Short mmCIF file of C-alpha atoms in Angstrom, two decimals:
data_model
loop_
_atom_site.label_atom_id
_atom_site.label_comp_id
_atom_site.label_asym_id
_atom_site.label_seq_id
_atom_site.Cartn_x
_atom_site.Cartn_y
_atom_site.Cartn_z
CA MET A 10 -2.78 -25.05 -14.85
CA SER A 11 -0.06 -22.55 -13.86
CA THR A 12 0.81 -19.66 -16.15
CA PRO A 13 4.17 -20.67 -17.66
CA ILE A 14 6.95 -18.11 -17.38
CA SER A 15 7.73 -16.37 -20.58
CA SER A 16 10.93 -14.14 -21.20
CA SER A 17 8.15 -11.91 -23.29
CA TYR A 18 7.16 -10.94 -19.80
CA ILE A 19 10.84 -9.80 -18.55
CA HIS A 20 12.65 -7.05 -20.41
CA GLU A 21 16.22 -6.02 -19.54
CA VAL A 22 16.68 -2.67 -20.78
CA LYS A 23 20.23 -1.53 -21.10
CA LEU A 24 20.54 2.27 -20.36
CA PRO A 25 23.72 4.27 -20.51
CA ALA A 26 24.12 4.22 -16.59
CA GLY A 27 23.05 0.58 -16.17
CA SER A 28 20.11 -1.97 -16.78
CA VAL A 29 16.45 -1.65 -15.57
CA HIS A 30 14.54 -4.99 -15.30
CA VAL A 31 10.99 -4.40 -16.62
CA TYR A 32 8.32 -7.24 -15.85
CA ALA A 33 5.12 -6.68 -18.02
CA ASN A 34 3.48 -8.46 -20.67
CA PRO A 35 4.32 -7.25 -24.50
CA GLU A 36 1.56 -4.88 -24.79
CA LEU A 37 2.02 -3.08 -21.28
CA PHE A 38 5.91 -2.84 -22.24
CA ALA A 39 5.15 -1.65 -25.61
CA GLY A 40 2.98 1.26 -24.05
CA LEU A 41 5.57 2.49 -21.65
CA ASP A 42 6.31 6.01 -21.72
CA TYR A 43 9.65 6.73 -22.59
CA LYS A 44 9.81 8.95 -19.40
CA VAL A 45 10.27 6.01 -17.13
CA PHE A 46 13.49 4.90 -18.75
CA ASN A 47 14.89 8.49 -18.63
CA MET A 48 14.09 8.51 -14.76
CA ALA A 49 15.53 4.85 -14.44
CA ASN A 50 18.78 6.17 -15.94
CA ASN A 51 18.74 9.03 -13.45
CA ASN A 52 18.51 6.53 -10.65
CA LEU A 53 21.03 3.91 -11.93
CA GLN A 54 23.66 6.92 -11.70
CA ILE A 55 23.46 6.53 -7.99
CA PRO A 56 26.65 5.15 -6.70
CA GLY A 57 26.85 1.43 -5.52
CA ILE A 58 23.26 0.44 -7.00
CA GLN A 59 23.31 -3.07 -7.47
CA TYR A 60 19.71 -3.88 -9.07
CA MET A 61 16.66 -1.79 -10.44
CA GLY A 62 13.66 -3.32 -11.42
CA TYR A 63 9.98 -2.00 -12.73
CA THR A 64 7.04 -3.79 -11.80
CA PRO A 65 3.97 -3.60 -14.70
CA ASP A 66 2.08 -0.67 -13.31
CA VAL A 67 5.09 1.61 -13.48
CA HIS A 68 4.42 5.32 -14.22
CA VAL A 69 6.49 8.28 -13.72
CA GLY A 70 6.69 10.10 -10.28
CA ILE A 71 8.79 12.57 -8.79
CA GLY A 72 12.33 11.58 -8.71
CA THR A 73 11.74 8.02 -9.04
CA CYS A 74 8.74 6.13 -10.87
CA ILE A 75 6.13 4.38 -8.93
CA GLY A 76 6.62 0.92 -9.43
CA THR A 77 10.35 0.76 -8.87
CA THR A 78 12.49 -1.75 -6.74
CA ALA A 79 15.89 -0.68 -5.96
CA VAL A 80 18.78 -2.32 -4.36
CA TRP A 81 22.15 -1.61 -2.56
CA ASP A 82 24.49 -3.47 -0.38
CA ALA A 83 23.46 -3.03 3.36
CA SER A 84 26.74 -2.20 4.59
CA ALA A 85 27.73 0.54 2.07
CA GLY A 86 24.91 1.53 0.28
CA TYR A 87 22.39 4.46 -0.33
CA VAL A 88 19.33 5.64 0.85
CA SER A 89 16.91 7.69 -1.15
CA PRO A 90 13.67 9.38 0.11
CA SER A 91 12.91 9.88 -3.66
CA ILE A 92 13.04 6.09 -4.09
CA VAL A 93 10.62 5.73 -0.83
CA GLY A 94 8.03 8.22 -1.82
CA SER A 95 6.57 10.98 -0.15
CA ASP A 96 3.82 8.89 1.77
CA ILE A 97 6.09 6.73 3.61
CA GLY A 98 4.58 3.44 4.59
CA CYS A 99 1.56 3.70 2.43
CA GLY A 100 0.01 0.45 2.12
CA MET A 101 -2.77 -2.13 2.02
CA ARG A 102 -4.85 -4.13 4.62
CA VAL A 103 -7.50 -6.48 4.26
CA HIS A 104 -10.06 -7.94 6.88
CA LEU A 105 -12.12 -10.90 6.42
CA THR A 106 -15.78 -10.65 7.79
CA ASN A 107 -18.38 -13.64 8.50
CA LEU A 108 -20.79 -12.08 5.81
CA HIS A 109 -21.53 -13.24 2.45
CA ARG A 110 -22.55 -11.36 -0.56
CA ASP A 111 -26.02 -12.19 -0.16
CA ASP A 112 -26.26 -10.53 2.95
CA LEU A 113 -25.37 -7.06 1.01
CA GLN A 114 -27.60 -7.76 -2.13
CA ASP A 115 -29.83 -5.02 -1.44
CA VAL A 116 -28.53 -1.72 -2.80
CA LYS A 117 -30.41 0.12 -0.01
CA LEU A 118 -28.44 -1.76 2.64
CA ARG A 119 -25.23 -1.20 1.01
CA ARG A 120 -26.21 2.68 1.29
CA LYS A 121 -27.02 2.51 4.71
CA LEU A 122 -23.65 0.87 5.60
CA VAL A 123 -21.72 3.42 3.93
CA LYS A 124 -23.57 6.18 5.58
CA THR A 125 -22.82 4.39 8.77
CA ILE A 126 -19.09 4.15 8.17
CA GLU A 127 -18.97 8.02 7.42
CA LYS A 128 -20.22 8.35 11.16
CA TYR A 129 -17.06 6.62 12.25
CA LEU A 130 -14.52 7.36 9.63
CA PRO A 131 -13.97 11.07 9.29
CA MET A 132 -14.27 12.26 5.60
CA GLU A 133 -13.66 16.17 5.59
CA SER A 134 -10.03 17.09 4.87
CA GLN A 135 -9.72 19.31 8.22
CA GLN A 136 -11.92 16.62 10.34
CA ARG A 137 -10.09 15.37 13.40
CA GLY A 138 -10.10 11.51 13.85
CA HIS A 139 -11.81 9.85 16.54
CA PHE A 140 -8.75 8.91 18.53
CA ALA A 141 -7.79 11.64 20.66
CA ASP A 142 -7.20 9.57 23.51
CA LEU A 143 -4.33 7.89 21.94
CA ARG A 144 -0.78 9.21 22.60
CA LEU A 145 1.06 9.74 19.25
CA GLU A 146 4.45 9.13 20.74
CA HIS A 147 3.42 5.64 21.59
CA VAL A 148 2.09 4.96 18.11
CA VAL A 149 5.14 6.15 16.41
CA ARG A 150 7.71 4.48 18.94
CA LYS A 151 6.13 0.91 19.29
CA GLY A 152 3.58 0.62 16.30
CA LEU A 153 0.74 -1.67 17.09
CA HIS A 154 2.05 -2.41 20.38
CA GLY A 155 1.44 1.22 21.48
CA LEU A 156 -2.26 0.75 21.05
CA PRO A 157 -4.30 0.11 24.50
CA ASN A 158 -5.82 -3.14 24.47
CA LYS A 159 -9.49 -1.46 23.70
CA TYR A 160 -8.36 -0.68 20.04
CA ILE A 161 -7.24 -4.23 19.60
CA PRO A 162 -10.65 -6.06 19.29
CA ASP A 163 -9.32 -9.50 19.50
CA SER A 164 -6.77 -8.81 22.17
CA TYR A 165 -9.09 -10.66 24.74
CA THR A 166 -9.32 -13.63 22.77
CA PRO A 167 -5.29 -14.46 22.20
CA LYS A 168 -6.08 -17.85 20.20
CA LYS A 169 -8.00 -16.36 17.77
CA SER A 170 -6.04 -12.88 17.75
CA THR A 171 -4.83 -11.75 14.43
CA SER A 172 -4.41 -7.95 14.80
CA LEU A 173 -0.59 -8.31 15.96
CA THR A 174 0.39 -11.57 14.17
CA HIS A 175 -1.12 -11.08 10.43
CA VAL A 176 1.02 -8.02 9.69
CA GLU A 177 4.13 -7.39 7.49
CA GLU A 178 5.48 -5.78 10.66
CA SER A 179 3.67 -4.91 14.03
CA ARG A 180 6.62 -2.77 15.44
CA PHE A 181 9.58 -1.08 13.55
CA SER A 182 12.33 -0.46 16.07
CA PHE A 183 14.51 2.47 15.55
CA ASN A 184 16.87 5.13 17.28
CA GLU A 185 14.00 6.91 19.28
CA GLU A 186 16.26 9.99 19.75
CA VAL A 187 15.46 11.53 16.38
CA LEU A 188 11.83 12.10 17.65
CA ASN A 189 13.46 14.97 20.02
CA GLY A 190 13.68 17.38 17.11
CA VAL A 191 10.26 16.96 15.67
CA ARG A 192 8.27 20.13 15.68
CA ASP A 193 5.16 20.63 17.97
CA GLN A 194 3.17 21.64 14.89
CA THR A 195 4.10 18.21 13.06
CA TRP A 196 3.03 16.31 16.30
CA GLY A 197 -0.44 17.84 16.61
CA ARG A 198 -1.26 17.56 13.02
CA ALA A 199 -0.46 14.11 12.93
CA HIS A 200 -2.06 13.24 15.98
CA ARG A 201 -5.40 14.80 14.45
CA GLN A 202 -4.97 12.61 11.35
CA LEU A 203 -4.71 9.31 13.04
CA GLY A 204 -7.37 7.03 11.81
CA THR A 205 -8.30 8.91 8.77
CA LEU A 206 -8.00 7.97 4.92
CA GLY A 207 -6.74 11.03 3.37
CA GLY A 208 -7.23 12.06 -0.24
CA GLY A 209 -6.31 10.96 -3.71
CA ASN A 210 -6.22 7.14 -4.38
CA HIS A 211 -6.71 6.19 -0.93
CA PHE A 212 -9.98 4.46 0.06
CA ALA A 213 -11.74 1.76 2.08
CA GLU A 214 -13.68 -0.70 -0.21
CA ILE A 215 -16.41 -3.25 0.74
CA GLN A 216 -15.77 -6.39 -1.59
CA ALA A 217 -16.90 -9.89 -2.13
CA LEU A 218 -14.23 -13.01 -2.75
CA GLU A 219 -14.14 -15.05 -5.87
CA ILE A 220 -11.59 -17.87 -5.21
CA ASP A 221 -9.18 -19.08 -7.76
CA GLU A 222 -10.11 -22.80 -8.09
CA GLU A 223 -6.15 -23.52 -8.52
CA HIS A 224 -5.42 -22.11 -5.40
CA ARG A 225 -8.51 -22.86 -3.34
CA HIS A 226 -6.36 -24.65 -0.67
CA ILE A 227 -4.11 -21.57 0.01
CA ALA A 228 -7.60 -19.51 0.14
CA GLU A 229 -9.27 -22.13 2.40
CA ALA A 230 -5.57 -21.98 4.73
CA TRP A 231 -6.14 -18.26 5.20
CA GLY A 232 -10.00 -18.51 5.96
CA MET A 233 -11.34 -17.39 2.68
CA SER A 234 -14.32 -18.58 0.94
CA ASP A 235 -16.30 -17.60 -2.23
CA GLY A 236 -18.78 -14.77 -1.67
CA GLN A 237 -17.47 -13.76 1.30
CA ILE A 238 -17.44 -9.90 2.31
CA VAL A 239 -13.91 -8.37 2.95
CA VAL A 240 -12.82 -4.91 3.57
CA MET A 241 -9.86 -3.50 1.59
CA ILE A 242 -8.16 -0.52 2.99
CA HIS A 243 -5.50 1.68 1.27
CA SER A 244 -3.73 4.41 3.38
CA GLY A 245 -0.56 5.55 4.43
CA SER A 246 1.22 8.00 7.31
CA ARG A 247 -0.60 11.21 6.37
CA SER A 248 1.37 14.39 7.25
CA TRP A 249 3.60 12.66 9.72
CA GLY A 250 5.49 10.85 6.53
CA GLY A 251 4.93 13.81 4.38
CA SER A 252 6.76 16.07 6.76
CA ILE A 253 9.69 13.66 6.95
CA SER A 254 9.84 13.07 3.31
CA GLN A 255 9.86 16.64 2.49
CA GLU A 256 12.42 17.95 5.21
CA SER A 257 14.73 14.98 4.55
CA ASN A 258 14.56 15.68 0.63
CA GLN A 259 15.67 19.38 1.35
CA VAL A 260 18.43 18.39 3.79
CA MET A 261 19.73 15.62 1.70
CA LEU A 262 20.09 17.87 -1.58
CA SER A 263 22.01 20.24 0.43
CA GLN A 264 24.30 17.77 1.83
CA MET A 265 24.90 16.37 -1.83
CA GLN A 266 26.08 19.58 -2.92
CA ARG A 267 28.71 19.47 -0.14
CA LEU A 268 29.70 15.88 -1.07
CA GLY A 269 29.85 16.41 -5.07
CA LEU A 270 26.90 13.95 -5.34
CA GLY A 271 24.06 14.17 -8.03
CA THR A 272 22.46 12.69 -11.06
CA ALA A 273 21.00 14.33 -14.09
CA ASP A 274 17.71 14.78 -12.03
CA PRO A 275 18.33 17.65 -9.60
CA ARG A 276 15.25 16.55 -7.56
CA LEU A 277 16.76 13.13 -6.93
CA ALA A 278 17.75 13.17 -3.25
CA PHE A 279 20.12 10.44 -1.79
CA LEU A 280 22.88 10.20 0.62
CA PRO A 281 25.24 7.11 2.11
CA LEU A 282 23.46 4.67 4.54
CA ALA A 283 26.37 5.78 6.79
CA HIS A 284 26.04 9.60 6.54
CA PRO A 285 24.32 11.19 9.56
CA GLU A 286 21.56 12.65 7.53
CA GLY A 287 21.12 9.31 5.94
CA GLN A 288 20.78 7.99 9.32
CA TYR A 289 18.36 10.23 10.60
CA TYR A 290 16.18 9.75 7.68
CA VAL A 291 16.15 6.02 7.92
CA ASN A 292 15.34 6.22 11.88
CA MET A 293 12.26 8.86 11.16
CA MET A 294 11.22 6.63 8.24
CA TYR A 295 10.84 3.94 10.64
CA SER A 296 8.57 5.86 12.83
CA ALA A 297 6.38 6.79 9.90
CA LEU A 298 6.18 2.95 8.96
CA ASN A 299 4.93 2.39 12.76
CA TYR A 300 2.47 5.21 12.10
CA ALA A 301 0.86 4.02 8.99
CA THR A 302 0.52 0.46 10.07
CA VAL A 303 -1.43 1.85 13.06
CA ASN A 304 -3.59 4.28 10.72
CA ARG A 305 -4.69 1.38 8.66
CA HIS A 306 -5.36 -0.41 11.73
CA LEU A 307 -7.51 2.37 13.24
CA ILE A 308 -9.43 2.86 9.81
CA ALA A 309 -10.52 -0.90 10.00
CA TYR A 310 -11.63 -0.37 13.65
CA SER A 311 -13.91 2.44 12.88
CA ILE A 312 -15.34 0.31 9.80
CA ARG A 313 -15.74 -2.39 12.25
CA GLU A 314 -17.85 -0.53 14.70
CA ALA A 315 -19.98 0.48 11.61
CA PHE A 316 -20.68 -3.12 10.62
CA ARG A 317 -21.52 -3.82 13.99
CA ASP A 318 -24.06 -1.09 14.06
CA VAL A 319 -25.58 -2.24 10.94
CA PHE A 320 -25.27 -6.31 11.31
CA GLY A 321 -25.01 -6.84 15.10
CA ASN A 322 -22.53 -7.62 17.60
CA GLY A 323 -21.91 -10.98 16.12
CA CYS A 324 -20.31 -9.60 12.84
CA GLU A 325 -16.47 -10.57 12.98
CA MET A 326 -13.80 -8.48 11.09
CA ARG A 327 -10.47 -10.37 11.35
CA THR A 328 -7.44 -9.04 9.95
CA LEU A 329 -6.12 -11.12 6.85
CA TYR A 330 -3.02 -9.07 6.28
CA ASP A 331 -1.29 -5.69 6.48
CA LEU A 332 1.69 -4.43 4.21
CA MET A 333 3.42 -1.53 2.75
CA HIS A 334 4.52 -0.53 -0.50
CA ASN A 335 6.63 2.48 0.04
CA TYR A 336 9.51 1.69 2.10
CA ALA A 337 12.99 0.88 2.45
CA TRP A 338 14.87 -1.57 4.72
CA ALA A 339 17.29 -4.47 5.00
CA GLU A 340 16.64 -7.87 3.68
CA GLU A 341 18.79 -11.23 3.89
CA ARG A 342 19.40 -12.87 0.24
CA ASP A 343 21.71 -15.58 -0.52
CA GLU A 344 24.53 -13.09 -1.24
CA GLY A 345 24.32 -11.39 2.10
CA ALA A 346 22.35 -8.37 3.60
CA VAL A 347 21.00 -5.71 0.92
CA PHE A 348 19.06 -2.42 1.42
CA ILE A 349 16.05 -2.68 -0.49
CA HIS A 350 13.72 0.43 -1.81
CA ARG A 351 10.22 -0.34 -2.78
CA LYS A 352 8.22 2.79 -4.06
CA GLY A 353 4.92 1.29 -5.21
CA ALA A 354 5.93 -2.24 -5.19
CA THR A 355 4.46 -5.08 -3.00
CA ARG A 356 6.81 -7.77 -1.40
CA ALA A 357 5.48 -11.14 -2.34
CA LEU A 358 7.40 -13.89 -0.66
CA PRO A 359 6.57 -17.62 -1.46
CA ALA A 360 5.90 -20.55 0.80
CA GLY A 361 8.65 -21.54 3.35
CA HIS A 362 10.55 -18.21 2.97
CA ALA A 363 11.78 -17.08 6.51
CA GLY A 364 10.61 -13.48 6.03
CA ASN A 365 7.07 -14.65 6.31
CA PRO A 366 5.28 -14.10 9.36
CA LYS A 367 4.57 -17.30 11.38
CA PRO A 368 1.23 -17.68 10.35
CA TYR A 369 2.17 -17.66 6.75
CA LEU A 370 5.23 -19.50 6.64
CA ALA A 371 3.68 -22.58 5.17
CA THR A 372 1.77 -20.68 2.54
CA GLY A 373 3.51 -17.41 1.65
CA HIS A 374 1.80 -14.54 3.06
CA PRO A 375 -1.01 -12.71 1.09
CA ALA A 376 -0.07 -10.05 -1.29
CA LEU A 377 -2.85 -7.35 -1.60
CA ILE A 378 -3.25 -5.69 -4.97
CA PRO A 379 -5.99 -3.13 -5.27
CA GLY A 380 -7.51 -2.10 -8.86
CA SER A 381 -9.33 1.17 -9.79
CA MET A 382 -12.62 2.05 -8.71
CA GLY A 383 -15.30 0.03 -10.02
CA THR A 384 -12.92 -2.86 -11.23
CA SER A 385 -11.89 -6.02 -9.25
CA SER A 386 -8.61 -6.25 -6.83
CA TYR A 387 -6.61 -9.15 -6.13
CA ILE A 388 -5.09 -11.16 -3.38
CA MET A 389 -2.28 -13.19 -4.47
CA VAL A 390 0.85 -15.11 -3.16
CA GLY A 391 4.44 -15.02 -4.01
CA GLN A 392 6.24 -17.46 -6.08
CA PRO A 393 9.77 -18.62 -6.10
CA GLY A 394 10.39 -17.17 -9.56
CA GLY A 395 9.95 -13.78 -7.81
CA TYR A 396 13.72 -14.19 -6.10
CA ASP A 397 15.58 -12.05 -9.18
CA ASN A 398 13.13 -9.31 -8.53
CA TYR A 399 13.82 -9.28 -4.93
CA TYR A 400 10.34 -10.80 -4.34
CA SER A 401 8.52 -7.39 -5.63
CA ILE A 402 5.31 -7.52 -7.48
CA CYS A 403 2.73 -4.59 -8.60
CA HIS A 404 0.94 -2.38 -6.01
CA GLY A 405 -2.11 -1.72 -7.87
CA ALA A 406 -3.25 -0.85 -11.37
CA GLY A 407 -0.98 2.12 -11.98
CA ARG A 408 -1.96 5.47 -13.48
CA ALA A 409 -2.53 5.62 -17.39
CA ARG A 410 -2.91 9.57 -17.29
CA SER A 411 -2.80 12.18 -15.10
CA ARG A 412 -5.58 13.60 -12.85
CA SER A 413 -5.71 17.04 -15.27
CA ALA A 414 -6.12 14.63 -18.30
CA THR A 415 -8.70 12.50 -16.89
CA LYS A 416 -10.93 15.25 -15.98
CA LYS A 417 -10.47 16.49 -19.86
CA LEU A 418 -11.28 13.05 -21.09
CA VAL A 419 -14.00 11.24 -18.99
CA THR A 420 -17.29 12.51 -18.26
CA VAL A 421 -19.45 12.16 -15.14
CA ASP A 422 -21.75 9.55 -17.23
CA GLN A 423 -18.91 7.43 -18.22
CA PHE A 424 -17.85 7.22 -14.65
CA ALA A 425 -21.30 6.72 -13.47
CA SER A 426 -21.60 3.65 -16.11
CA SER A 427 -18.35 2.13 -14.80
CA LEU A 428 -19.85 2.31 -11.36
CA LYS A 429 -23.37 0.77 -12.56
CA VAL A 430 -25.15 3.63 -10.98
CA GLY A 431 -28.88 3.25 -10.91
CA THR A 432 -28.95 -0.65 -11.26
CA ALA A 433 -29.17 -3.41 -8.51
CA ASP A 434 -25.36 -4.01 -8.72
CA GLU A 435 -24.21 -0.38 -8.34
CA ILE A 436 -20.94 0.09 -6.61
CA VAL A 437 -21.89 2.55 -3.68
CA VAL A 438 -19.51 5.37 -3.33
CA ASN A 439 -19.97 7.80 -0.47
CA GLN A 440 -19.09 10.87 -2.29
CA ARG A 441 -22.37 13.17 -2.93
CA SER A 442 -20.83 14.20 -6.33
CA LEU A 443 -18.97 11.70 -8.88
CA GLU A 444 -17.37 14.95 -10.31
CA SER A 445 -15.32 15.57 -7.28
CA ILE A 446 -13.62 12.30 -7.58
CA LEU A 447 -13.40 11.98 -11.42
CA ASP A 448 -9.49 11.96 -11.32
CA GLU A 449 -9.93 8.43 -9.65
CA SER A 450 -12.12 6.94 -12.07
CA PRO A 451 -11.01 3.68 -13.73
CA GLN A 452 -10.03 5.46 -16.78
CA ALA A 453 -7.45 7.20 -15.13
CA TYR A 454 -5.92 3.94 -14.67
CA LYS A 455 -4.13 0.70 -16.36
CA ASP A 456 -6.09 -2.27 -16.86
CA VAL A 457 -5.51 -4.01 -13.80
CA ASP A 458 -6.18 -7.40 -15.36
CA GLN A 459 -3.41 -7.13 -17.39
CA ILE A 460 -1.18 -5.84 -14.68
CA ILE A 461 -2.18 -9.07 -12.79
CA GLU A 462 -1.42 -11.21 -15.91
CA SER A 463 1.71 -9.80 -16.40
CA VAL A 464 2.88 -10.70 -12.54
CA THR A 465 1.57 -14.25 -12.96
CA GLY A 466 3.09 -14.47 -16.38
CA ALA A 467 6.37 -13.47 -15.17
CA GLY A 468 6.29 -16.13 -12.48
CA LEU A 469 6.30 -13.43 -9.66
CA ALA A 470 3.03 -14.50 -7.99
CA SER A 471 -0.22 -16.28 -8.44
CA VAL A 472 -3.79 -15.32 -7.95
CA VAL A 473 -5.57 -16.73 -4.70
CA ALA A 474 -8.84 -14.38 -5.05
CA LYS A 475 -10.45 -11.82 -6.98
CA CYS A 476 -12.15 -9.04 -4.94
CA LYS A 477 -15.30 -7.63 -6.65
CA PRO A 478 -16.41 -4.19 -5.29
CA LEU A 479 -19.72 -3.50 -3.99
CA ALA A 480 -19.13 -0.08 -2.20
CA ALA A 481 -16.32 2.23 -1.93
CA ILE A 482 -15.19 5.10 0.68
CA LYS A 483 -13.13 7.89 -0.30
CA GLY A 484 -11.61 10.64 1.94
CA ALA A 485 -11.36 14.36 1.18
CA LYS A 486 -8.71 15.75 -1.09
#
């Protein structure tokens, strides 16, 4: 049975500057930090804002909460790097293999696979990626279409190809003249980082699927089955997006002073879309979205090579989907075109929505929601009830406490227990020391099952499959 939509999952919080709509079950809503509402009130002071929503994983960020959807009119609205986030284009990717959970039952084999992935996927913070032959200008201008065929494994079998079609966007077009002002240092560093995870909460995870019975027909249409091994990737635009965000924040804050714009938060940067610096940021942001999509694709390419080393050339790893959860762009609505910011929020379109890529028009596209280390992740599909929240759902579990607080409260033994270390069911992690990634332990995050229950309870999306972790690969900090 479908979960009925309940008003207890949808909360309109009226603040001095306007209203924010919060989608969360009663327990999560009651536990929200008051700071998220202070931050919402600041954001609502930006002129012309039409809507603001929070997903259940919402938590305090810089300038704007992670878990925010903010909407303006597309013709006379505003753009804010603060409401996009510093890691522009950060998002998720899932690949389906032709392996079964039983093929990875042996923990020694899982360790071997993780070590082999480390050979192909750089782990050290200063280590160069393995794609020095790529031209970065092609990547940021053309997205996936800027890659040579040798990095598109299914380019030689067009009827079975998913690399360019099973993605939210394969190329973002923009005014490429903005690239003329990019410093050589920025080009060089971003080129070295192509195909790397980065640190923090970025990861690649090997998982086994558990199909939701009610939506088995959708899972089968997507080529998914019980016990199937999948690879989930979380990464973004690395230093390319970081430099854009940092530079635009500084420039916009300066321009805001000249224009007499501002809110109660002096760090909250924004300008009219029509302003030259607003246009500059939007164009540079799209270049970062291209970078981020290609970066995840190249990470998957490296992991595929490792799988084939271990399991042979018959091992397949086709793209299920790639999407973003830090970005801003125009979307068409019943009321006309709007400019939507999503910071730590995932778009989940329902079946029949024209925004779906062609392969997913009949079912709705996969919405990829990671858990925390040691917990399940989810593959969902949007529902028509998501319209009021501009089809935004959560982007993960959402932090419950800071990194420093986690290190004080959680012991290495507790973390090891969460990963079932020393048992046949151990979730193998590539890091030599769990202490080095203690701040990414599941105790640092909210309960992802409650997050997902909030999304389904609010009628925003439904679960198609649960992804049980078998091994996790973390990059350097």
